[in-house]
PDB file of N, CA and C in Angstrom:
ATOM      1  N   UNK A  94      -6.637  35.788 -11.141  1.00 37.00           N
ATOM      2  CA  UNK A  94      -8.048  35.590 -11.646  1.00 37.00           C
ATOM      3  C   UNK A  94      -8.375  34.309 -11.249  1.00 37.00           C
ATOM      4  N   UNK A  95      -7.720  33.278 -11.226  1.00 41.00           N
ATOM      5  CA  UNK A  95      -8.352  31.985 -10.817  1.00 41.00           C
ATOM      6  C   UNK A  95      -8.527  31.967  -9.157  1.00 41.00           C
ATOM      7  N   UNK A  96      -7.983  32.664  -8.470  1.00 45.00           N
ATOM      8  CA  UNK A  96      -8.252  32.791  -7.062  1.00 45.00           C
ATOM      9  C   UNK A  96      -9.781  33.458  -6.988  1.00 45.00           C
ATOM     10  N   UNK A  97      -9.934  34.401  -7.501  1.00 45.00           N
ATOM     11  CA  UNK A  97     -11.271  35.357  -7.480  1.00 45.00           C
ATOM     12  C   UNK A  97     -12.528  34.218  -8.164  1.00 45.00           C
ATOM     13  N   UNK A  98     -12.136  33.457  -9.200  1.00 41.00           N
ATOM     14  CA  UNK A  98     -13.013  32.767  -9.522  1.00 41.00           C
ATOM     15  C   UNK A  98     -13.453  31.438  -8.600  1.00 41.00           C
ATOM     16  N   UNK A  99     -12.373  30.772  -8.340  1.00 45.00           N
ATOM     17  CA  UNK A  99     -12.411  29.817  -7.249  1.00 45.00           C
ATOM     18  C   UNK A  99     -13.153  30.091  -6.040  1.00 45.00           C
ATOM     19  N   UNK A 100     -12.927  31.397  -5.110  1.00 53.00           N
ATOM     20  CA  UNK A 100     -13.530  31.789  -4.207  1.00 53.00           C
ATOM     21  C   UNK A 100     -15.164  32.030  -4.474  1.00 53.00           C
ATOM     22  N   UNK A 101     -15.304  32.390  -5.630  1.00 53.00           N
ATOM     23  CA  UNK A 101     -16.887  33.016  -5.792  1.00 53.00           C
ATOM     24  C   UNK A 101     -17.611  31.807  -6.146  1.00 53.00           C
ATOM     25  N   UNK A 102     -17.090  31.007  -6.901  1.00 59.00           N
ATOM     26  CA  UNK A 102     -17.870  29.856  -7.829  1.00 59.00           C
ATOM     27  C   UNK A 102     -17.572  28.238  -7.014  1.00 59.00           C
ATOM     28  N   UNK A 103     -16.320  28.185  -6.196  1.00 76.00           N
ATOM     29  CA  UNK A 103     -16.208  27.003  -5.394  1.00 76.00           C
ATOM     30  C   UNK A 103     -17.028  26.650  -4.516  1.00 76.00           C
ATOM     31  N   UNK A 104     -17.213  25.591  -3.854  1.00 85.00           N
ATOM     32  CA  UNK A 104     -18.112  25.166  -2.868  1.00 85.00           C
ATOM     33  C   UNK A 104     -17.281  24.384  -2.068  1.00 85.00           C
ATOM     34  N   UNK A 105     -17.896  24.114  -0.718  1.00 89.00           N
ATOM     35  CA  UNK A 105     -17.412  23.188   0.024  1.00 89.00           C
ATOM     36  C   UNK A 105     -18.317  22.321   0.987  1.00 89.00           C
ATOM     37  N   UNK A 106     -18.550  21.211   0.950  1.00 91.00           N
ATOM     38  CA  UNK A 106     -19.083  20.045   1.515  1.00 91.00           C
ATOM     39  C   UNK A 106     -18.627  19.499   2.634  1.00 91.00           C
ATOM     40  N   UNK A 107     -19.320  19.858   3.883  1.00 93.00           N
ATOM     41  CA  UNK A 107     -18.905  19.383   5.399  1.00 93.00           C
ATOM     42  C   UNK A 107     -19.500  18.067   5.382  1.00 93.00           C
ATOM     43  N   UNK A 108     -18.693  17.188   5.740  1.00 93.00           N
ATOM     44  CA  UNK A 108     -19.000  15.689   5.908  1.00 93.00           C
ATOM     45  C   UNK A 108     -18.352  15.318   7.516  1.00 93.00           C
ATOM     46  N   UNK A 109     -19.054  14.452   8.207  1.00 94.00           N
ATOM     47  CA  UNK A 109     -18.605  13.970   9.499  1.00 94.00           C
ATOM     48  C   UNK A 109     -16.833  13.654   9.264  1.00 94.00           C
ATOM     49  N   UNK A 110     -16.213  13.407   8.225  1.00 95.00           N
ATOM     50  CA  UNK A 110     -15.130  13.137   8.327  1.00 95.00           C
ATOM     51  C   UNK A 110     -14.177  14.453   7.672  1.00 95.00           C
ATOM     52  N   UNK A 111     -14.592  15.157   7.149  1.00 95.00           N
ATOM     53  CA  UNK A 111     -13.788  16.222   6.917  1.00 95.00           C
ATOM     54  C   UNK A 111     -14.532  17.415   6.033  1.00 95.00           C
ATOM     55  N   UNK A 112     -13.902  18.228   5.284  1.00 95.00           N
ATOM     56  CA  UNK A 112     -14.480  19.069   4.343  1.00 95.00           C
ATOM     57  C   UNK A 112     -13.754  18.737   2.859  1.00 95.00           C
ATOM     58  N   UNK A 113     -14.805  18.907   1.899  1.00 94.00           N
ATOM     59  CA  UNK A 113     -14.481  18.688   0.461  1.00 94.00           C
ATOM     60  C   UNK A 113     -14.712  19.796  -0.209  1.00 94.00           C
ATOM     61  N   UNK A 114     -13.821  20.411  -1.014  1.00 89.00           N
ATOM     62  CA  UNK A 114     -13.801  21.271  -1.829  1.00 89.00           C
ATOM     63  C   UNK A 114     -13.993  20.965  -3.118  1.00 89.00           C
ATOM     64  N   UNK A 115     -14.757  21.666  -3.785  1.00 86.00           N
ATOM     65  CA  UNK A 115     -14.901  21.358  -5.178  1.00 86.00           C
ATOM     66  C   UNK A 115     -15.056  22.904  -6.108  1.00 86.00           C
ATOM     67  N   UNK A 116     -14.035  22.945  -6.941  1.00 75.00           N
ATOM     68  CA  UNK A 116     -13.933  24.269  -7.603  1.00 75.00           C
ATOM     69  C   UNK A 116     -13.847  24.062  -8.937  1.00 75.00           C
ATOM     70  N   UNK A 117     -13.878  25.219  -9.806  1.00 73.00           N
ATOM     71  CA  UNK A 117     -13.902  24.866 -11.357  1.00 73.00           C
ATOM     72  C   UNK A 117     -12.376  24.426 -11.751  1.00 73.00           C
ATOM     73  N   UNK A 118     -11.339  24.560 -10.920  1.00 74.00           N
ATOM     74  CA  UNK A 118     -10.311  24.103 -11.481  1.00 74.00           C
ATOM     75  C   UNK A 118      -9.775  23.051 -10.434  1.00 74.00           C
ATOM     76  N   UNK A 119     -10.177  22.669  -9.320  1.00 77.00           N
ATOM     77  CA  UNK A 119      -9.614  21.705  -8.597  1.00 77.00           C
ATOM     78  C   UNK A 119     -10.557  21.459  -7.468  1.00 77.00           C
ATOM     79  N   UNK A 120     -10.172  20.036  -7.059  1.00 87.00           N
ATOM     80  CA  UNK A 120     -10.792  19.318  -5.913  1.00 87.00           C
ATOM     81  C   UNK A 120      -9.819  18.867  -5.050  1.00 87.00           C
ATOM     82  N   UNK A 121     -10.400  18.751  -3.792  1.00 89.00           N
ATOM     83  CA  UNK A 121      -9.632  18.371  -2.578  1.00 89.00           C
ATOM     84  C   UNK A 121     -10.419  18.366  -1.210  1.00 89.00           C
ATOM     85  N   UNK A 122      -9.794  17.380  -0.352  1.00 93.00           N
ATOM     86  CA  UNK A 122     -10.543  16.998   0.944  1.00 93.00           C
ATOM     87  C   UNK A 122      -9.461  17.027   2.031  1.00 93.00           C
ATOM     88  N   UNK A 123      -9.939  17.689   2.870  1.00 95.00           N
ATOM     89  CA  UNK A 123      -9.362  17.797   4.239  1.00 95.00           C
ATOM     90  C   UNK A 123      -9.986  17.243   5.447  1.00 95.00           C
ATOM     91  N   UNK A 124      -9.185  16.204   6.027  1.00 96.00           N
ATOM     92  CA  UNK A 124      -9.864  15.796   7.401  1.00 96.00           C
ATOM     93  C   UNK A 124      -9.776  16.478   8.338  1.00 96.00           C
ATOM     94  N   UNK A 125     -10.892  16.820   9.116  1.00 96.00           N
ATOM     95  CA  UNK A 125     -10.990  17.698  10.460  1.00 96.00           C
ATOM     96  C   UNK A 125      -9.915  17.560  11.187  1.00 96.00           C
ATOM     97  N   UNK A 126      -9.346  16.417  11.702  1.00 95.00           N
ATOM     98  CA  UNK A 126      -8.083  16.082  12.471  1.00 95.00           C
ATOM     99  C   UNK A 126      -6.919  17.241  12.061  1.00 95.00           C
ATOM    100  N   UNK A 127      -6.794  17.282  10.773  1.00 96.00           N
ATOM    101  CA  UNK A 127      -6.018  18.037  10.207  1.00 96.00           C
ATOM    102  C   UNK A 127      -5.818  19.524  10.622  1.00 96.00           C
ATOM    103  N   UNK A 128      -7.277  20.113  10.801  1.00 96.00           N
ATOM    104  CA  UNK A 128      -7.506  21.736  10.926  1.00 96.00           C
ATOM    105  C   UNK A 128      -7.201  21.635  12.493  1.00 96.00           C
ATOM    106  N   UNK A 129      -6.365  22.944  12.749  1.00 96.00           N
ATOM    107  CA  UNK A 129      -6.128  23.196  13.970  1.00 96.00           C
ATOM    108  C   UNK A 129      -6.915  24.638  14.691  1.00 96.00           C
ATOM    109  N   UNK A 130      -7.288  25.482  13.491  1.00 96.00           N
ATOM    110  CA  UNK A 130      -8.196  26.517  13.600  1.00 96.00           C
ATOM    111  C   UNK A 130      -9.049  26.945  12.686  1.00 96.00           C
ATOM    112  N   UNK A 131     -10.284  27.505  12.855  1.00 96.00           N
ATOM    113  CA  UNK A 131     -10.931  28.305  11.611  1.00 96.00           C
ATOM    114  C   UNK A 131     -11.163  29.502  12.120  1.00 96.00           C
ATOM    115  N   UNK A 132     -10.736  30.479  11.160  1.00 95.00           N
ATOM    116  CA  UNK A 132     -10.540  31.974  11.513  1.00 95.00           C
ATOM    117  C   UNK A 132     -11.466  32.392  10.596  1.00 95.00           C
ATOM    118  N   UNK A 133     -11.876  33.696  11.000  1.00 95.00           N
ATOM    119  CA  UNK A 133     -12.503  34.982  10.186  1.00 95.00           C
ATOM    120  C   UNK A 133     -11.640  35.799  10.045  1.00 95.00           C
ATOM    121  N   UNK A 134     -11.393  36.301   8.874  1.00 93.00           N
ATOM    122  CA  UNK A 134     -10.145  37.470   8.703  1.00 93.00           C
ATOM    123  C   UNK A 134     -10.752  38.205   7.813  1.00 93.00           C
ATOM    124  N   UNK A 135     -10.364  39.656   8.250  1.00 94.00           N
ATOM    125  CA  UNK A 135     -10.571  40.736   7.674  1.00 94.00           C
ATOM    126  C   UNK A 135      -9.353  41.210   6.748  1.00 94.00           C
ATOM    127  N   UNK A 136      -9.790  41.767   5.880  1.00 91.00           N
ATOM    128  CA  UNK A 136      -9.114  42.211   4.606  1.00 91.00           C
ATOM    129  C   UNK A 136      -9.229  43.610   4.153  1.00 91.00           C
ATOM    130  N   UNK A 137      -8.183  44.524   4.083  1.00 92.00           N
ATOM    131  CA  UNK A 137      -8.626  45.706   3.462  1.00 92.00           C
ATOM    132  C   UNK A 137      -7.671  45.858   2.442  1.00 92.00           C
ATOM    133  N   UNK A 138      -8.203  46.997   1.304  1.00 89.00           N
ATOM    134  CA  UNK A 138      -7.760  47.449   0.230  1.00 89.00           C
ATOM    135  C   UNK A 138      -8.279  48.784   0.010  1.00 89.00           C
ATOM    136  N   UNK A 139      -7.693  49.639  -0.940  1.00 88.00           N
ATOM    137  CA  UNK A 139      -7.707  50.946  -1.348  1.00 88.00           C
ATOM    138  C   UNK A 139      -9.236  51.416  -0.518  1.00 88.00           C
ATOM    139  N   UNK A 140      -9.942  50.898  -1.232  1.00 88.00           N
ATOM    140  CA  UNK A 140     -11.729  51.644  -0.797  1.00 88.00           C
ATOM    141  C   UNK A 140     -12.452  50.615  -0.286  1.00 88.00           C
ATOM    142  N   UNK A 141     -11.888  49.460  -0.088  1.00 90.00           N
ATOM    143  CA  UNK A 141     -12.968  48.274   0.187  1.00 90.00           C
ATOM    144  C   UNK A 141     -12.401  47.340   1.577  1.00 90.00           C
ATOM    145  N   UNK A 142     -13.288  46.818   2.079  1.00 92.00           N
ATOM    146  CA  UNK A 142     -12.992  45.714   3.069  1.00 92.00           C
ATOM    147  C   UNK A 142     -13.929  44.281   2.712  1.00 92.00           C
ATOM    148  N   UNK A 143     -13.258  43.436   3.280  1.00 91.00           N
ATOM    149  CA  UNK A 143     -13.974  42.126   3.074  1.00 91.00           C
ATOM    150  C   UNK A 143     -13.669  41.178   4.191  1.00 91.00           C
ATOM    151  N   UNK A 144     -14.163  40.203   4.549  1.00 93.00           N
ATOM    152  CA  UNK A 144     -13.922  39.136   5.344  1.00 93.00           C
ATOM    153  C   UNK A 144     -13.961  37.831   4.662  1.00 93.00           C
ATOM    154  N   UNK A 145     -13.375  36.863   5.299  1.00 92.00           N
ATOM    155  CA  UNK A 145     -13.110  35.357   4.575  1.00 92.00           C
ATOM    156  C   UNK A 145     -13.328  34.593   5.457  1.00 92.00           C
ATOM    157  N   UNK A 146     -13.462  33.209   5.592  1.00 94.00           N
ATOM    158  CA  UNK A 146     -12.947  32.186   6.652  1.00 94.00           C
ATOM    159  C   UNK A 146     -11.975  31.631   5.950  1.00 94.00           C
ATOM    160  N   UNK A 147     -10.963  31.000   6.997  1.00 95.00           N
ATOM    161  CA  UNK A 147      -9.684  30.159   6.783  1.00 95.00           C
ATOM    162  C   UNK A 147      -9.767  29.061   7.624  1.00 95.00           C
ATOM    163  N   UNK A 148      -9.221  28.006   6.932  1.00 95.00           N
ATOM    164  CA  UNK A 148      -8.980  26.794   7.852  1.00 95.00           C
ATOM    165  C   UNK A 148      -7.529  26.884   7.920  1.00 95.00           C
ATOM    166  N   UNK A 149      -7.108  26.776   9.049  1.00 96.00           N
ATOM    167  CA  UNK A 149      -5.265  26.691   9.663  1.00 96.00           C
ATOM    168  C   UNK A 149      -5.316  25.228   9.733  1.00 96.00           C
ATOM    169  N   UNK A 150      -4.265  24.591   9.042  1.00 96.00           N
ATOM    170  CA  UNK A 150      -3.861  23.294   9.239  1.00 96.00           C
ATOM    171  C   UNK A 150      -2.741  23.076  10.197  1.00 96.00           C
ATOM    172  N   UNK A 151      -2.584  21.916  10.567  1.00 95.00           N
ATOM    173  CA  UNK A 151      -1.578  21.353  11.534  1.00 95.00           C
ATOM    174  C   UNK A 151      -0.189  21.866  10.722  1.00 95.00           C
ATOM    175  N   UNK A 152      -0.017  21.894   9.578  1.00 94.00           N
ATOM    176  CA  UNK A 152       1.277  22.087   8.970  1.00 94.00           C
ATOM    177  C   UNK A 152       1.597  23.645   8.908  1.00 94.00           C
ATOM    178  N   UNK A 153       0.464  24.434   9.498  1.00 93.00           N
ATOM    179  CA  UNK A 153       0.675  26.204   9.514  1.00 93.00           C
ATOM    180  C   UNK A 153       0.161  26.853   8.565  1.00 93.00           C
ATOM    181  N   UNK A 154      -0.121  26.081   7.577  1.00 94.00           N
ATOM    182  CA  UNK A 154      -0.656  26.841   6.164  1.00 94.00           C
ATOM    183  C   UNK A 154      -2.309  27.177   6.264  1.00 94.00           C
ATOM    184  N   UNK A 155      -2.788  27.956   5.633  1.00 93.00           N
ATOM    185  CA  UNK A 155      -4.353  28.304   5.890  1.00 93.00           C
ATOM    186  C   UNK A 155      -4.486  28.034   4.581  1.00 93.00           C
ATOM    187  N   UNK A 156      -6.133  27.976   4.325  1.00 90.00           N
ATOM    188  CA  UNK A 156      -6.757  27.551   3.241  1.00 90.00           C
ATOM    189  C   UNK A 156      -8.212  28.350   3.282  1.00 90.00           C
ATOM    190  N   UNK A 157      -8.364  29.261   2.216  1.00 90.00           N
ATOM    191  CA  UNK A 157      -9.782  29.930   2.055  1.00 90.00           C
ATOM    192  C   UNK A 157     -10.766  28.712   1.747  1.00 90.00           C
ATOM    193  N   UNK A 158     -11.889  29.144   2.596  1.00 91.00           N
ATOM    194  CA  UNK A 158     -13.109  28.325   2.386  1.00 91.00           C
ATOM    195  C   UNK A 158     -13.804  29.054   1.218  1.00 91.00           C
ATOM    196  N   UNK A 159     -13.999  28.295   0.008  1.00 88.00           N
ATOM    197  CA  UNK A 159     -14.631  28.735  -1.094  1.00 88.00           C
ATOM    198  C   UNK A 159     -16.018  29.182  -0.870  1.00 88.00           C
ATOM    199  N   UNK A 160     -16.793  30.350  -1.238  1.00 84.00           N
ATOM    200  CA  UNK A 160     -17.935  30.696  -1.195  1.00 84.00           C
ATOM    201  C   UNK A 160     -18.342  31.014   0.130  1.00 84.00           C
ATOM    202  N   UNK A 161     -17.367  31.389   1.140  1.00 88.00           N
ATOM    203  CA  UNK A 161     -17.459  31.892   2.295  1.00 88.00           C
ATOM    204  C   UNK A 161     -16.665  33.235   2.420  1.00 88.00           C
ATOM    205  N   UNK A 162     -17.463  34.422   1.704  1.00 85.00           N
ATOM    206  CA  UNK A 162     -16.976  35.732   2.051  1.00 85.00           C
ATOM    207  C   UNK A 162     -17.665  36.931   1.931  1.00 85.00           C
ATOM    208  N   UNK A 163     -17.598  38.036   2.739  1.00 90.00           N
ATOM    209  CA  UNK A 163     -18.580  39.068   2.597  1.00 90.00           C
ATOM    210  C   UNK A 163     -17.964  40.192   2.639  1.00 90.00           C
ATOM    211  N   UNK A 164     -18.772  41.288   2.024  1.00 90.00           N
ATOM    212  CA  UNK A 164     -18.129  42.663   2.317  1.00 90.00           C
ATOM    213  C   UNK A 164     -18.903  43.373   3.402  1.00 90.00           C
ATOM    214  N   UNK A 165     -20.000  42.712   3.924  1.00 90.00           N
ATOM    215  CA  UNK A 165     -20.347  43.637   5.032  1.00 90.00           C
ATOM    216  C   UNK A 165     -20.250  43.185   6.437  1.00 90.00           C
ATOM    217  N   UNK A 166     -20.257  43.934   7.116  1.00 86.00           N
ATOM    218  CA  UNK A 166     -19.545  44.113   8.406  1.00 86.00           C
ATOM    219  C   UNK A 166     -20.578  43.081   9.161  1.00 86.00           C
ATOM    220  N   UNK A 167     -21.847  43.214   9.231  1.00 88.00           N
ATOM    221  CA  UNK A 167     -22.754  42.213   9.974  1.00 88.00           C
ATOM    222  C   UNK A 167     -23.464  41.343   8.887  1.00 88.00           C
ATOM    223  N   UNK A 168     -23.025  40.407   8.620  1.00 93.00           N
ATOM    224  CA  UNK A 168     -23.640  39.552   7.603  1.00 93.00           C
ATOM    225  C   UNK A 168     -24.172  38.147   8.284  1.00 93.00           C
ATOM    226  N   UNK A 169     -25.173  38.035   8.579  1.00 95.00           N
ATOM    227  CA  UNK A 169     -25.670  36.953   9.172  1.00 95.00           C
ATOM    228  C   UNK A 169     -25.633  35.704   8.455  1.00 95.00           C
ATOM    229  N   UNK A 170     -25.994  35.529   7.082  1.00 94.00           N
ATOM    230  CA  UNK A 170     -25.446  34.372   6.436  1.00 94.00           C
ATOM    231  C   UNK A 170     -23.895  34.002   6.653  1.00 94.00           C
ATOM    232  N   UNK A 171     -23.126  34.910   6.729  1.00 93.00           N
ATOM    233  CA  UNK A 171     -21.545  34.532   6.764  1.00 93.00           C
ATOM    234  C   UNK A 171     -21.494  34.163   8.066  1.00 93.00           C
ATOM    235  N   UNK A 172     -21.974  34.906   9.299  1.00 95.00           N
ATOM    236  CA  UNK A 172     -21.681  34.053  10.436  1.00 95.00           C
ATOM    237  C   UNK A 172     -22.089  32.897  10.762  1.00 95.00           C
ATOM    238  N   UNK A 173     -23.402  32.435  10.070  1.00 95.00           N
ATOM    239  CA  UNK A 173     -24.242  31.187   9.978  1.00 95.00           C
ATOM    240  C   UNK A 173     -23.067  30.337   9.409  1.00 95.00           C
ATOM    241  N   UNK A 174     -22.375  30.606   8.176  1.00 93.00           N
ATOM    242  CA  UNK A 174     -21.331  29.425   7.740  1.00 93.00           C
ATOM    243  C   UNK A 174     -20.214  29.140   8.741  1.00 93.00           C
ATOM    244  N   UNK A 175     -19.675  30.266   9.397  1.00 95.00           N
ATOM    245  CA  UNK A 175     -18.712  30.357  10.219  1.00 95.00           C
ATOM    246  C   UNK A 175     -19.289  29.340  11.475  1.00 95.00           C
ATOM    247  N   UNK A 176     -20.141  29.611  12.138  1.00 96.00           N
ATOM    248  CA  UNK A 176     -20.901  28.584  13.121  1.00 96.00           C
ATOM    249  C   UNK A 176     -20.881  27.142  12.824  1.00 96.00           C
ATOM    250  N   UNK A 177     -21.542  27.080  11.522  1.00 95.00           N
ATOM    251  CA  UNK A 177     -21.420  25.688  11.030  1.00 95.00           C
ATOM    252  C   UNK A 177     -20.224  24.929  10.756  1.00 95.00           C
ATOM    253  N   UNK A 178     -19.502  25.536  10.321  1.00 95.00           N
ATOM    254  CA  UNK A 178     -17.977  25.025  10.013  1.00 95.00           C
ATOM    255  C   UNK A 178     -17.460  24.465  11.348  1.00 95.00           C
ATOM    256  N   UNK A 179     -17.535  25.584  12.362  1.00 96.00           N
ATOM    257  CA  UNK A 179     -17.002  25.266  13.866  1.00 96.00           C
ATOM    258  C   UNK A 179     -17.630  24.277  14.525  1.00 96.00           C
ATOM    259  N   UNK A 180     -18.972  24.192  14.188  1.00 96.00           N
ATOM    260  CA  UNK A 180     -19.971  22.886  14.947  1.00 96.00           C
ATOM    261  C   UNK A 180     -19.233  21.539  14.201  1.00 96.00           C
ATOM    262  N   UNK A 181     -19.169  21.454  12.891  1.00 95.00           N
ATOM    263  CA  UNK A 181     -18.597  20.266  12.599  1.00 95.00           C
ATOM    264  C   UNK A 181     -17.231  19.737  12.971  1.00 95.00           C
ATOM    265  N   UNK A 182     -16.423  20.985  12.845  1.00 96.00           N
ATOM    266  CA  UNK A 182     -15.242  20.716  13.470  1.00 96.00           C
ATOM    267  C   UNK A 182     -14.929  20.213  14.839  1.00 96.00           C
ATOM    268  N   UNK A 183     -15.837  20.744  15.781  1.00 95.00           N
ATOM    269  CA  UNK A 183     -15.966  20.381  16.997  1.00 95.00           C
ATOM    270  C   UNK A 183     -16.400  18.932  17.103  1.00 95.00           C
ATOM    271  N   UNK A 184     -17.502  18.754  16.735  1.00 93.00           N
ATOM    272  CA  UNK A 184     -18.090  17.273  16.511  1.00 93.00           C
ATOM    273  C   UNK A 184     -17.181  16.511  15.997  1.00 93.00           C
ATOM    274  N   UNK A 185     -16.340  16.724  15.264  1.00 92.00           N
ATOM    275  CA  UNK A 185     -15.350  15.644  14.990  1.00 92.00           C
ATOM    276  C   UNK A 185     -14.181  15.451  15.713  1.00 92.00           C
ATOM    277  N   UNK A 186     -13.834  16.241  16.772  1.00 83.00           N
ATOM    278  CA  UNK A 186     -12.991  16.453  17.520  1.00 83.00           C
ATOM    279  C   UNK A 186     -13.267  15.316  18.960  1.00 83.00           C
ATOM    280  N   UNK A 187     -14.685  15.261  18.956  1.00 77.00           N
ATOM    281  CA  UNK A 187     -15.257  14.578  20.252  1.00 77.00           C
ATOM    282  C   UNK A 187     -14.739  12.788  20.042  1.00 77.00           C
TER     283      UNK A 187
END
């Protein structure tokens, strides 16, 4: 249950140094240098499907980006979030 609440009510703040997560139960910060990939993942359950964004870290573990999920196959706002995340990440790699 806390996973669902955090996903829906949590927020991610993008900074030049990294990404800061703020949720109802937890806060954390991850530097861009620790992120090896930003993925759009597709999930299916009995009669539903959804997509979310995941940050894959250097240690191999991934982390869902709060507030970045959709149940629509073609969601322009969701795609804009993915593009913005990747833009910040690529800018930090320069």
